[in-house]
Coordinates of C-alpha atoms in Angstrom, one line a residue:
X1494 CA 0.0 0.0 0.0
X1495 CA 2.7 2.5 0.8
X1496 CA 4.0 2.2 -1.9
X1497 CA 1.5 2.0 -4.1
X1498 CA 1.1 5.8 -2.4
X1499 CA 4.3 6.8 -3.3
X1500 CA 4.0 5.9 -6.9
X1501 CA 0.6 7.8 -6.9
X1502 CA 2.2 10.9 -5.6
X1503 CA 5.7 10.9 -7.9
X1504 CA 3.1 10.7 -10.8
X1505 CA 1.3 13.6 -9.5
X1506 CA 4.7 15.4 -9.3
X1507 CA 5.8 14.6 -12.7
X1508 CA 2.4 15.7 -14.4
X1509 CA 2.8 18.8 -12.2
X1510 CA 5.6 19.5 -13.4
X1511 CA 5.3 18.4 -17.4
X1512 CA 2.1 21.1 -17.5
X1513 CA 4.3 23.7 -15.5
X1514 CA 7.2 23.7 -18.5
X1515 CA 4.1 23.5 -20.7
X1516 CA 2.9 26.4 -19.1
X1517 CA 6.7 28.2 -19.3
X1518 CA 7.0 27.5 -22.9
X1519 CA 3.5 28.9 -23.9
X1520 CA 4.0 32.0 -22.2
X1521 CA 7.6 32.3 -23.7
X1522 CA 6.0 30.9 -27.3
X1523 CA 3.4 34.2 -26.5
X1524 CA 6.2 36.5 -26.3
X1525 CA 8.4 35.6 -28.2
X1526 CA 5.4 36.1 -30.8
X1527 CA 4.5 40.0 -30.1

């Protein structure tokens, strides 16, 4: 179970952070564009 926890929240973390440098490259991608 524990771990089963763990592997819950690292994939959590990792689609946190995959839509965060989404996120970063969008708003550079917008300004780079202007």
């Amino acid at each position: 179970m524990d771990i089963a926890i763990q592997l819950k929240k690292r994939n959590l973390e990792m689609i946190d952070h995959r839509q965060h440098v989404l996120g970063g490259t969008y708003i550079l991608d917008k300004n780079l564009h202007i």
